[in-house]
Amino acid sequence: MATVGLTDVRKTFGRTEVIHGIDLEIADGEFIVIVGPSGCGKSTLLRMVAGLETVSAGEVRIGERRVNEVEPMDRDIAMVFQNYALYPHMSVFDNMAYGLRIAGRPKAEIAERVRAAARMLQLEEYLDRRPRQLSGGQRQRVAMGRAIVRKPAVFLFDEPLSNLDAKLRVQMRLEIKALQRELGVTALYVTHDQVEAMTLADRMVVMNEGRAEQVGAPLEVYARPATMFVAGFIGSPPMNFLAPADLNGAAAPALLAALPPGTAAIGIRPEHLELVPADRAVLSGSARYTEALGAETLIHLARPEGQTLTMRIAGSPEGIAPDAPLHLAAAPATIRAFDREGRAIVPT
Amino acid sequence: MAGMVEKRGLGLWLTHLGLILGVAVIAFPIWLAFIASTVSQPEIVRPPMPLLPGDRFLENYRDALYSGVNVPVARMLFNSFVMAMGIALGKIAISLLSAFAIVYFRFPGRLVFFWLIFLTLMLPVEVRIVPTYEVAARFGMLNSYPGLIFPLIASATATFLFRQFFLTVPDELAEAARVDGARPMRFFVDILLPMSRTNIAALFVILFIYGWNQYLWPLLITTEPEMNTIVMGIKQMFPAGDDVADWPVIMATSILAMLPPVLVVMFMQKLFVRGLVESEK
Ligand SMILES: Nc1ncnc2c1ncn2[C@@H]1O[C@H](COP(=O)(O)OP(=O)(O)OP(=O)(O)O)[C@@H](O)[C@H]1O
Ligand SMILES: [Mg+2]
């Protein structure tokens, strides 16, 4: 229940700067997901908010208060770690109660708060167990419980689901979202999984090499990626990138004329490509192989110029013969144009 | 043990025969010492040596415990116990703290201190015995418990053991504790100590025996019989010159000297073995 503000936050390890100035204003109760490839500085950024890393430059604020010099325990935050970091020699109850005990809360209040959290997380029967007697999902819940009982203003998550199997991950994802809604706590969530980012975030921060490339609502980021990096990183399979000169179908000249000036590359999402007769095509290629996923089919095409394209069609791949020439087009509105630096050119 | 390969037939018998022989070879001198502690002086010196217990068990042990040769053995047992406990607990306390400092804190000269501690590994008591004696003497620690204990506490083995263990404790645990509001010493007491308890138990056994079996240092630092430890005290019981050695009492003392380490191992065996083979993470 607090806002979080980052102003030109930087981090230097030794002489290398790994976070190059991040600005972000997080509203009260907002769920922010930080997503990016491995090594881009997501954890470092989160740990600076937590107070586990010093802030080299810039300012971190929690609830309007500058916290750069404040110890983690006094920042009113709780953190869930990737490997859960449960105290192995303590029972589930003690794990959850530890922070409250240190804070010197009365026994009765501790018991009540731990029990309430345990109820919420369906951990009541496990309160006497040690962490190693729990399954991965249960440990994950205990880690959540430890965060909840402290009633923090901000939740910080560092890839909390990456040690779980796919099915459990989906389930825990939903639980985390529900819990955050219910408690109304501001959350900062780090992941490299774009599905998690898309589904959890109110707004997501796409990071690349220590910079925030784009901040926005998931669908907004998906539909209007600010850079080629974001366009390629968000969305699976990723966006197809082509040079304008690659458009050589019968209908290409008209499309090219419509592109904004300065376009160095264009991007088309796989689902926006469609099969059309040759006279309406802007692109052509031959089907290399198809992946039928049931509800949809991914077709990987080879272009005469050597690049590959991916397209996604609904249903099963009937009638698409291997190596048959295919003619493709995409609605002009769905085509993203990028300049030479890889920034999106916003049509004016 | 459930996982062991089962052996049958001749192999099994041969294995056991081998084991029994081995045990017999090791146990025989101890058996002889025990026999000698239950007979009278004339019986020992007259060949052949008896191989079965005599009837003077109680008398010999009472003599040893309450009067001994120079000083009652009970006194020496007590001295040894204080020394062994002091060394074991002191070493564990110091090495836990120094390992904690080295692993969890970034302070200037950290590496220097680390290597200084490492150096002491190469300097066991025997090597530095003359300067150590000099220092102990100047501090007036001759014939005192601190004199027996302190010089033997300083060594790096245990520090290394705990350092290695602390390094395997995930960093996130310390960070989680920090977020939970634990100051460093609280983290040390609430989290690191309980997690190290099997290591501590194993080390305690090893160090207790190490302390109990010290010979050279107590021999140097104690001149009054009241401060003798039992292991060196046995040697002091041998008469100088033509006096006759009171072998039954000496042997009873030897047996008594063996008991405490055995008891410590027996009582701490479970923890000890666990500490050697697993570390709780
Ligand atoms: N203590 C440190 N000392 C030096 N460099 C560090 C340190 N911690 C992180 N780095 C560097 O900072 C960069 C960002 O690391 P960070 O852990 O934040 O990445 P990440 O985005 O969380 O990656 P992942 O998805 O793999 O967890 C990396 O290049 C890393 O090598
Ligand atoms: Mg990370």
XYZ file of C-alpha atoms and ligand atoms in Angstrom:
661
model
C 0.000 0.000 0.000
C 2.489 2.498 -1.171
C 3.777 4.034 -4.317
C 7.269 3.239 -5.488
C 9.370 5.677 -7.434
C 12.676 5.239 -9.217
C 14.501 8.286 -10.494
C 17.485 7.766 -12.781
C 18.550 4.734 -10.760
C 21.968 3.393 -11.655
C 24.096 0.527 -10.450
C 27.801 0.063 -10.883
C 29.720 -3.054 -9.911
C 33.359 -2.079 -9.678
C 33.758 -0.061 -12.833
C 31.025 -1.611 -14.948
C 27.684 0.052 -14.952
C 24.970 -2.578 -15.283
C 21.890 -0.391 -14.751
C 22.032 2.721 -16.869
C 19.441 4.982 -15.344
C 15.895 3.764 -14.850
C 12.893 5.963 -14.211
C 9.671 4.416 -13.070
C 6.652 5.546 -11.113
C 4.553 2.759 -9.659
C 1.071 3.526 -8.439
C -0.341 2.220 -5.178
C -1.560 -1.352 -5.602
C -0.132 -1.720 -9.075
C 1.374 -4.998 -10.289
C 4.553 -4.259 -12.215
C 6.438 -7.021 -13.981
C 10.048 -6.515 -14.965
C 10.905 -8.764 -17.866
C 14.009 -9.158 -19.946
C 16.658 -11.605 -21.071
C 19.133 -13.148 -18.658
C 21.745 -10.732 -17.356
C 19.862 -7.565 -18.294
C 19.805 -6.380 -14.681
C 16.297 -7.271 -13.533
C 17.386 -8.833 -10.263
C 19.833 -6.049 -9.597
C 17.089 -3.471 -10.022
C 14.734 -5.373 -7.737
C 17.433 -5.839 -5.125
C 18.067 -2.117 -5.113
C 14.416 -1.552 -4.313
C 14.696 -4.189 -1.590
C 17.793 -2.595 -0.148
C 19.950 -5.659 -0.679
C 22.136 -3.752 -3.156
C 23.267 -0.199 -2.665
C 22.025 2.357 -5.167
C 25.015 3.776 -7.030
C 23.182 6.842 -8.276
C 19.643 8.112 -8.453
C 16.875 7.761 -5.949
C 14.532 5.012 -4.814
C 11.360 6.088 -3.053
C 8.795 3.970 -1.292
C 5.646 5.818 -0.300
C 7.222 9.190 -1.119
C 10.095 8.499 1.262
C 13.630 8.309 -0.040
C 14.935 4.899 1.009
C 18.391 4.756 -0.579
C 20.026 4.605 2.828
C 17.301 2.647 4.621
C 17.877 -0.958 5.721
C 15.656 -3.585 4.005
C 13.734 -4.304 7.195
C 12.737 -0.652 7.517
C 11.544 -0.277 3.943
C 8.204 -1.926 4.562
C 8.818 -4.503 1.853
C 8.761 -8.293 1.689
C 10.669 -10.357 -0.804
C 10.112 -13.794 -2.300
C 13.282 -15.393 -3.607
C 13.750 -17.719 -6.537
C 14.958 -20.599 -4.368
C 12.486 -19.614 -1.619
C 15.277 -19.109 0.957
C 13.313 -20.775 3.739
C 15.141 -21.365 7.002
C 15.774 -25.116 6.823
C 15.853 -25.781 10.555
C 12.619 -23.960 11.347
C 9.077 -25.210 11.037
C 6.750 -23.620 8.523
C 5.172 -21.686 11.364
C 8.514 -20.380 12.600
C 9.584 -19.489 9.093
C 6.565 -17.286 8.722
C 6.751 -15.924 12.261
C 10.443 -15.049 12.271
C 10.093 -11.509 10.993
C 7.280 -10.735 13.418
C 9.252 -12.168 16.320
C 12.184 -9.945 15.518
C 9.814 -7.010 15.336
C 8.808 -7.936 18.889
C 5.125 -8.532 18.200
C 3.062 -10.149 20.959
C 2.813 -13.933 20.733
C -0.926 -13.988 20.260
C -0.800 -11.564 17.387
C 1.979 -13.547 15.696
C 0.038 -16.782 15.978
C -3.056 -15.147 14.612
C -1.338 -13.522 11.661
C 0.554 -16.668 10.740
C -2.622 -18.702 10.923
C -4.490 -16.230 8.771
C -1.763 -16.355 6.132
C -1.629 -20.135 6.340
C -5.364 -20.314 5.812
C -5.166 -18.059 2.808
C -2.420 -20.236 1.301
C -3.861 -23.593 2.342
C -0.855 -24.331 4.489
C -2.646 -24.974 7.751
C -1.850 -28.689 7.937
C 1.826 -28.111 7.253
C 2.601 -25.573 9.939
C 4.670 -28.029 11.981
C 6.698 -29.376 9.099
C 10.192 -28.472 8.067
C 10.705 -26.994 4.606
C 12.422 -30.126 3.315
C 9.269 -32.105 4.070
C 7.292 -29.989 1.626
C 6.853 -30.110 -2.133
C 8.166 -27.329 -4.316
C 4.765 -25.709 -4.623
C 4.212 -25.815 -0.889
C 7.617 -24.282 -0.241
C 6.714 -21.575 -2.679
C 3.569 -20.927 -0.688
C 5.502 -20.758 2.566
C 7.774 -18.174 0.999
C 4.671 -16.239 -0.004
C 3.280 -16.655 3.482
C 6.432 -15.278 5.027
C 5.967 -12.222 2.845
C 2.257 -11.853 3.588
C 2.377 -12.022 7.393
C 4.512 -8.939 7.544
C 1.765 -6.929 5.829
C 4.301 -5.027 3.772
C 3.533 -2.073 1.558
C 5.403 -3.619 -1.364
C 5.908 -7.219 -2.480
C 9.083 -7.998 -4.356
C 9.324 -11.218 -6.330
C 12.478 -12.467 -8.025
C 11.490 -15.226 -10.451
C 9.456 -16.960 -7.769
C 8.021 -19.595 -10.071
C 11.007 -20.634 -12.115
C 11.742 -23.703 -9.980
C 8.267 -25.156 -10.445
C 6.992 -27.432 -13.170
C 4.886 -25.959 -15.941
C 1.506 -26.887 -14.549
C 2.198 -25.699 -11.040
C 3.607 -22.513 -12.450
C 0.314 -21.697 -14.115
C -1.571 -22.431 -10.920
C 0.748 -20.404 -8.695
C 0.660 -17.576 -11.200
C -3.072 -17.329 -10.783
C -2.758 -17.562 -7.005
C -0.192 -14.800 -6.841
C -2.350 -12.540 -8.929
C -5.443 -13.288 -6.850
C -3.549 -12.734 -3.627
C -2.107 -9.450 -4.758
C -5.589 -8.242 -5.777
C -7.053 -9.346 -2.489
C -4.381 -7.678 -0.386
C -4.117 -4.643 -2.616
C -0.362 -4.559 -2.190
C 1.954 -2.923 -4.686
C 4.012 -5.630 -6.368
C 7.243 -5.685 -8.300
C 7.789 -8.983 -10.037
C 10.875 -10.079 -11.952
C 10.701 -12.807 -14.557
C 12.229 -13.769 -17.850
C 9.054 -15.599 -18.809
C 6.963 -13.415 -21.077
C 3.791 -15.380 -20.459
C 4.081 -14.595 -16.753
C 4.755 -10.997 -17.655
C 1.781 -10.760 -19.979
C -0.659 -12.412 -17.607
C 0.359 -10.859 -14.296
C 1.263 -7.324 -15.135
C -0.818 -4.217 -14.881
C 2.166 -2.666 -16.534
C 5.341 -4.305 -17.622
C 8.879 -3.019 -17.884
C 10.859 -4.605 -20.694
C 14.531 -4.374 -19.863
C 17.518 -4.837 -22.096
C 21.144 -4.437 -21.069
C 20.386 -2.286 -18.069
C 17.851 -0.015 -19.754
C 14.086 0.024 -19.648
C 13.188 -0.245 -23.326
C 9.476 0.131 -22.789
C 7.031 0.517 -19.941
C 3.386 -0.123 -20.590
C 0.346 -2.327 -20.282
C 1.027 -5.822 -21.654
C -1.295 -5.606 -24.639
C -0.096 -2.114 -25.399
C 3.502 -3.342 -25.409
C 2.535 -6.297 -27.537
C 0.616 -4.249 -30.070
C 2.942 -1.261 -30.177
C 6.457 -2.306 -29.218
C 8.676 0.727 -28.845
C 11.798 -0.935 -30.193
C 12.793 -3.896 -32.299
C 14.176 -5.504 -29.156
C 10.820 -5.355 -27.411
C 9.055 -6.505 -30.566
C 11.348 -9.508 -30.788
C 11.310 -10.301 -27.078
C 7.602 -10.110 -26.368
C 5.514 -12.551 -28.337
C 6.145 -16.171 -29.092
C 7.040 -17.047 -31.750
C 8.693 -13.654 -32.148
C 7.840 -10.992 -34.653
C 9.208 -11.392 -38.201
C 11.642 -8.667 -39.191
C 12.260 -7.725 -42.811
C 13.921 -4.969 -44.742
C 11.477 -2.971 -46.883
C 13.369 -4.181 -49.947
C 12.381 -7.725 -49.054
C 8.781 -6.951 -49.909
C 8.593 -8.000 -53.523
C 5.122 -9.413 -54.094
C 2.643 -8.032 -56.583
C 1.036 -5.801 -53.979
C 4.316 -4.662 -52.393
C 4.690 -1.249 -54.115
C 1.428 -0.005 -52.661
C 2.426 -1.115 -49.174
C 5.904 0.363 -49.460
C 4.445 3.693 -50.424
C 2.378 3.657 -47.270
C 5.384 3.088 -44.958
C 6.565 6.144 -43.002
C 9.710 7.797 -44.280
C 12.940 6.544 -42.714
C 11.740 2.989 -42.321
C 14.767 0.715 -42.069
C 12.979 -2.431 -40.984
C 9.465 -3.662 -40.702
C 7.993 -6.138 -38.285
C 5.019 -8.413 -38.788
C 3.649 -10.680 -36.068
C 3.191 -14.315 -37.124
C -0.566 -14.147 -36.598
C -0.888 -11.134 -38.890
C 0.468 -12.939 -41.912
C -2.195 -14.513 -44.055
C -2.274 -16.631 -47.156
C -3.528 -14.709 -50.208
C -3.628 -15.155 -53.988
C -0.436 -14.173 -55.798
C -1.809 -10.895 -57.122
C -2.435 -9.545 -53.616
C 0.785 -10.855 -52.034
C 3.538 -8.677 -50.583
C 5.783 -11.615 -49.742
C 6.351 -15.168 -50.830
C 8.113 -18.181 -49.458
C 7.913 -21.930 -49.288
C 6.724 -23.922 -46.290
C 9.700 -25.598 -44.684
C 7.947 -27.331 -41.858
C 4.787 -26.947 -39.892
C 4.075 -27.337 -36.199
C 0.488 -28.316 -35.579
C -0.442 -27.369 -32.017
C -4.080 -28.372 -32.268
C -5.885 -25.084 -32.019
C -3.332 -23.394 -34.190
C -0.511 -24.176 -36.557
C 2.896 -22.551 -36.891
C 4.279 -22.533 -40.395
C 7.978 -21.859 -40.867
C 8.724 -20.527 -44.308
C 11.964 -20.133 -46.195
C 12.278 -17.088 -48.403
C 14.182 -17.104 -51.665
C 16.408 -14.399 -50.145
C 17.351 -16.774 -47.371
C 15.488 -15.469 -44.317
C 12.897 -17.508 -42.547
C 9.433 -16.356 -41.586
C 6.983 -17.705 -39.096
C 3.268 -17.510 -39.532
C 0.513 -18.648 -37.287
C -2.838 -19.818 -38.596
C -5.853 -21.119 -36.774
C -6.711 -24.796 -37.073
C -4.646 -27.553 -38.638
C -2.289 -27.263 -41.590
C -4.422 -29.038 -44.205
C -3.686 -28.245 -47.798
C -0.210 -26.867 -47.188
C 2.222 -29.039 -49.061
C 5.889 -28.997 -48.102
C 7.935 -26.674 -50.269
C 4.846 -25.347 -52.018
C 5.202 -21.639 -52.820
C 2.999 -19.584 -50.531
C 1.887 -16.019 -51.045
C 1.496 -13.844 -48.001
C 0.144 -10.498 -47.036
C -0.582 -8.548 -43.874
C -2.937 -5.712 -43.158
C -1.003 -2.401 -43.310
C -2.236 -1.407 -39.857
C -0.557 -4.440 -38.298
C 2.845 -3.765 -39.785
C 5.321 -2.036 -37.466
C 7.968 0.208 -38.926
C 11.363 0.745 -37.266
C 14.096 3.261 -37.983
C 17.773 2.532 -38.323
C 18.341 2.563 -34.534
C 15.597 0.016 -34.077
C 13.076 2.471 -32.637
C 9.487 2.212 -33.698
C 8.341 4.956 -36.058
C 5.006 6.077 -34.780
C 2.768 7.052 -37.701
C 1.757 10.640 -37.219
C 22.549 -51.101 6.831
C 19.952 -51.618 4.203
C 21.976 -50.626 1.186
C 24.837 -53.014 1.740
C 25.545 -55.914 -0.530
C 24.690 -59.140 1.187
C 27.401 -61.735 1.388
C 26.863 -65.419 1.994
C 28.806 -68.577 2.657
C 32.539 -68.813 2.990
C 33.123 -65.176 2.123
C 31.011 -64.108 5.057
C 32.955 -66.278 7.489
C 36.303 -65.143 6.171
C 35.249 -61.523 6.437
C 34.219 -61.997 10.025
C 37.344 -63.921 10.860
C 39.413 -61.070 9.504
C 37.449 -58.524 11.464
C 37.685 -60.513 14.689
C 41.427 -60.919 14.268
C 41.815 -57.220 13.659
C 39.789 -56.327 16.705
C 41.731 -58.809 18.814
C 45.060 -57.356 17.773
C 43.912 -53.848 18.607
C 42.086 -54.772 21.782
C 44.710 -57.076 23.293
C 46.965 -54.397 24.806
C 43.922 -52.719 26.276
C 42.810 -56.037 27.722
C 46.272 -56.523 29.215
C 46.115 -53.065 30.757
C 42.736 -53.869 32.203
C 43.962 -57.181 33.636
C 46.966 -55.480 35.120
C 44.684 -53.003 36.823
C 42.798 -55.775 38.605
C 45.662 -57.744 40.098
C 48.294 -57.015 42.693
C 51.803 -55.725 42.097
C 53.552 -59.096 42.779
C 51.244 -60.888 40.362
C 52.252 -58.542 37.566
C 55.978 -58.762 38.007
C 55.983 -62.584 38.355
C 55.920 -64.211 34.891
C 53.837 -65.327 33.196
C 51.581 -62.349 33.110
C 48.009 -63.178 34.096
C 45.457 -63.077 31.297
C 42.317 -63.180 33.423
C 41.036 -60.466 35.774
C 42.152 -60.666 39.377
C 40.247 -59.689 42.498
C 41.795 -56.310 43.261
C 39.684 -54.247 40.876
C 38.030 -52.073 43.504
C 41.128 -51.559 45.617
C 43.319 -50.570 42.681
C 40.831 -48.128 41.227
C 40.108 -46.621 44.611
C 43.823 -46.210 45.239
C 44.270 -44.590 41.853
C 41.323 -42.233 42.090
C 41.854 -41.061 45.635
C 45.579 -41.226 46.219
C 47.342 -41.976 42.923
C 51.108 -41.722 42.902
C 51.899 -38.023 43.027
C 48.369 -36.683 43.046
C 44.952 -38.351 43.079
C 43.900 -39.456 39.617
C 40.521 -37.843 40.191
C 42.326 -34.508 40.254
C 44.122 -35.275 36.998
C 40.880 -36.408 35.381
C 39.314 -33.136 36.392
C 42.255 -31.167 34.987
C 42.093 -33.070 31.724
C 38.377 -32.539 31.525
C 38.682 -28.800 32.043
C 41.425 -28.615 29.469
C 39.656 -30.728 26.860
C 36.366 -28.888 27.316
C 38.103 -25.542 27.277
C 39.949 -26.348 24.086
C 36.919 -27.849 22.347
C 34.461 -25.117 23.299
C 36.977 -22.319 22.900
C 38.036 -23.469 19.479
C 34.472 -23.907 18.332
C 33.412 -20.494 19.603
C 36.385 -18.696 18.100
C 36.300 -20.507 14.800
C 32.551 -20.033 14.370
C 32.927 -16.311 14.929
C 35.961 -15.892 12.733
C 34.433 -17.946 9.938
C 31.300 -15.816 10.226
C 33.364 -12.659 9.923
C 35.359 -13.914 6.976
C 32.419 -15.230 5.003
C 29.755 -12.612 5.680
C 31.548 -9.313 6.082
C 33.575 -7.205 3.710
C 36.098 -5.409 5.849
C 39.512 -4.017 5.022
C 42.201 -6.628 5.435
C 39.793 -9.501 5.173
C 42.120 -11.475 2.956
C 45.115 -10.678 5.137
C 43.335 -12.059 8.170
C 42.230 -15.053 6.204
C 45.785 -15.883 5.248
C 47.055 -15.205 8.746
C 44.607 -17.762 10.040
C 45.608 -20.070 7.249
C 49.270 -19.727 8.268
C 48.579 -21.056 11.746
C 47.680 -24.341 10.086
C 51.341 -24.737 9.250
C 52.417 -23.991 12.791
C 51.156 -26.679 15.148
C 51.944 -26.421 18.832
C 55.078 -28.506 18.574
C 56.661 -26.122 16.076
C 55.975 -22.942 18.013
C 56.395 -24.494 21.421
C 59.393 -22.473 22.634
C 57.976 -19.010 21.871
C 54.561 -20.102 23.061
C 56.062 -21.243 26.342
C 57.862 -17.935 26.665
C 54.658 -16.003 26.144
C 52.637 -18.193 28.489
C 55.319 -17.905 31.164
C 55.432 -14.108 30.922
C 51.679 -13.936 31.229
C 52.071 -15.953 34.413
C 50.041 -18.771 32.981
C 52.296 -21.628 34.092
C 50.409 -24.148 36.185
C 47.039 -22.653 35.326
C 44.055 -23.638 33.284
C 44.328 -20.659 30.920
C 47.920 -21.703 30.313
C 46.781 -25.193 29.434
C 43.947 -24.052 27.222
C 44.633 -20.787 25.390
C 47.742 -21.698 23.392
C 45.949 -24.726 21.994
C 42.826 -22.844 21.002
C 44.539 -20.800 18.341
C 44.425 -22.839 15.180
C 42.705 -22.670 11.873
C 41.365 -26.119 11.173
C 37.990 -25.466 12.694
C 37.770 -22.011 11.157
C 38.243 -23.619 7.781
C 35.619 -26.215 8.390
C 33.041 -23.600 9.288
C 34.122 -21.333 6.471
C 33.526 -24.119 3.999
C 30.166 -24.836 5.554
C 29.073 -21.202 5.592
C 30.026 -20.871 1.948
C 27.519 -23.593 1.094
C 24.723 -21.733 2.873
C 22.822 -19.883 0.131
C 23.245 -16.102 0.161
C 19.494 -15.730 -0.109
C 19.154 -17.061 3.421
C 21.166 -14.191 4.791
C 19.215 -11.800 2.598
C 15.877 -13.226 3.665
C 16.930 -12.798 7.280
C 17.969 -9.244 6.523
C 14.586 -8.487 5.008
C 12.994 -10.141 8.037
C 14.857 -7.654 10.171
C 17.611 -9.826 11.639
C 20.803 -7.960 12.467
C 23.998 -9.869 11.748
C 24.446 -11.394 15.201
C 20.817 -12.374 15.305
C 21.209 -14.103 11.948
C 24.283 -15.831 13.327
C 22.531 -17.068 16.446
C 19.094 -17.848 14.992
C 20.062 -19.277 11.632
C 23.717 -20.094 11.172
C 24.268 -21.737 14.563
C 21.318 -24.133 14.368
C 22.241 -24.997 10.813
C 25.802 -25.818 11.881
C 24.878 -27.988 14.810
C 25.882 -31.316 13.307
C 29.194 -29.772 12.277
C 29.613 -28.417 15.765
C 28.913 -31.819 17.297
C 31.396 -33.568 15.032
C 34.009 -30.968 15.722
C 33.367 -31.142 19.437
C 34.145 -34.849 19.490
C 37.312 -34.411 17.490
C 38.518 -31.449 19.510
C 37.645 -32.971 22.861
C 39.800 -35.973 22.053
C 42.502 -33.725 20.654
C 42.508 -31.759 23.885
C 42.324 -34.818 26.078
C 45.274 -36.455 24.369
C 47.585 -33.443 24.616
C 50.875 -34.577 26.053
C 53.777 -32.310 25.245
C 52.191 -28.987 26.139
C 50.841 -29.960 29.576
C 54.194 -31.579 30.296
C 55.906 -28.227 29.736
C 53.434 -25.864 31.263
C 52.551 -27.732 34.454
C 55.167 -28.391 37.069
C 52.941 -28.869 40.078
C 51.381 -32.306 40.307
C 48.041 -30.639 41.152
C 47.887 -29.280 37.617
C 48.933 -32.461 35.811
C 46.603 -33.767 33.179
C 45.986 -37.457 33.132
C 47.689 -38.299 29.841
C 50.985 -36.758 30.906
C 50.342 -37.703 34.524
C 50.672 -41.358 33.660
C 54.218 -40.724 32.617
C 54.891 -38.824 35.826
C 53.804 -41.888 37.763
C 56.801 -43.828 36.548
C 59.309 -43.734 39.353
C 62.695 -42.208 38.903
C 65.669 -44.393 39.739
C 65.284 -47.680 41.528
C 61.812 -47.256 43.015
C 59.311 -49.886 42.130
C 56.532 -48.808 39.780
C 53.070 -49.343 41.133
C 51.861 -51.008 37.968
C 48.290 -51.859 39.001
C 47.620 -48.223 39.879
C 49.315 -46.976 36.733
C 47.277 -49.370 34.637
C 44.075 -48.381 36.398
C 44.958 -44.775 35.587
C 45.474 -45.681 31.921
C 42.085 -47.303 31.754
C 40.518 -44.289 33.456
C 42.272 -41.996 30.990
C 40.669 -43.854 28.118
C 37.135 -43.665 29.410
C 36.060 -40.033 28.844
C 36.906 -39.937 25.113
C 35.093 -43.220 24.679
C 32.067 -41.858 26.483
C 32.080 -38.672 24.433
C 32.242 -40.646 21.202
C 29.501 -42.977 22.363
C 27.103 -40.267 23.399
C 27.707 -38.050 20.424
C 28.087 -40.780 17.853
C 24.812 -40.162 16.115
C 25.357 -36.441 15.749
C 29.012 -37.003 14.989
C 28.435 -39.365 12.090
C 25.704 -37.156 10.681
C 27.998 -34.172 10.888
C 30.692 -35.960 8.955
C 28.539 -37.284 6.148
C 25.867 -34.671 5.615
C 25.379 -31.001 6.037
C 21.913 -29.773 6.608
C 20.925 -27.255 3.975
N 27.716 -8.785 -7.390
C 27.965 -8.529 -8.686
N 29.196 -8.139 -9.081
C 29.464 -7.881 -10.369
N 28.574 -7.966 -11.356
C 27.329 -8.343 -11.040
C 26.958 -8.645 -9.696
N 25.656 -8.990 -9.681
C 25.232 -8.924 -10.965
N 26.224 -8.531 -11.772
C 26.121 -8.300 -13.216
O 25.042 -7.446 -13.439
C 24.313 -7.840 -14.577
C 22.846 -7.995 -14.234
O 22.694 -9.066 -13.347
P 21.281 -9.509 -12.810
O 21.476 -10.580 -11.807
O 20.528 -8.314 -12.377
O 20.625 -10.110 -14.114
P 19.167 -10.693 -14.305
O 18.495 -9.810 -15.288
O 18.500 -10.881 -13.004
O 19.458 -12.086 -14.993
P 18.771 -13.504 -14.737
O 17.511 -13.508 -15.543
O 19.766 -14.451 -15.286
O 18.547 -13.646 -13.277
C 24.936 -9.127 -15.072
O 25.723 -8.818 -16.199
C 25.795 -9.575 -13.934
O 26.945 -10.198 -14.418
Mg 17.972 -12.622 -11.795
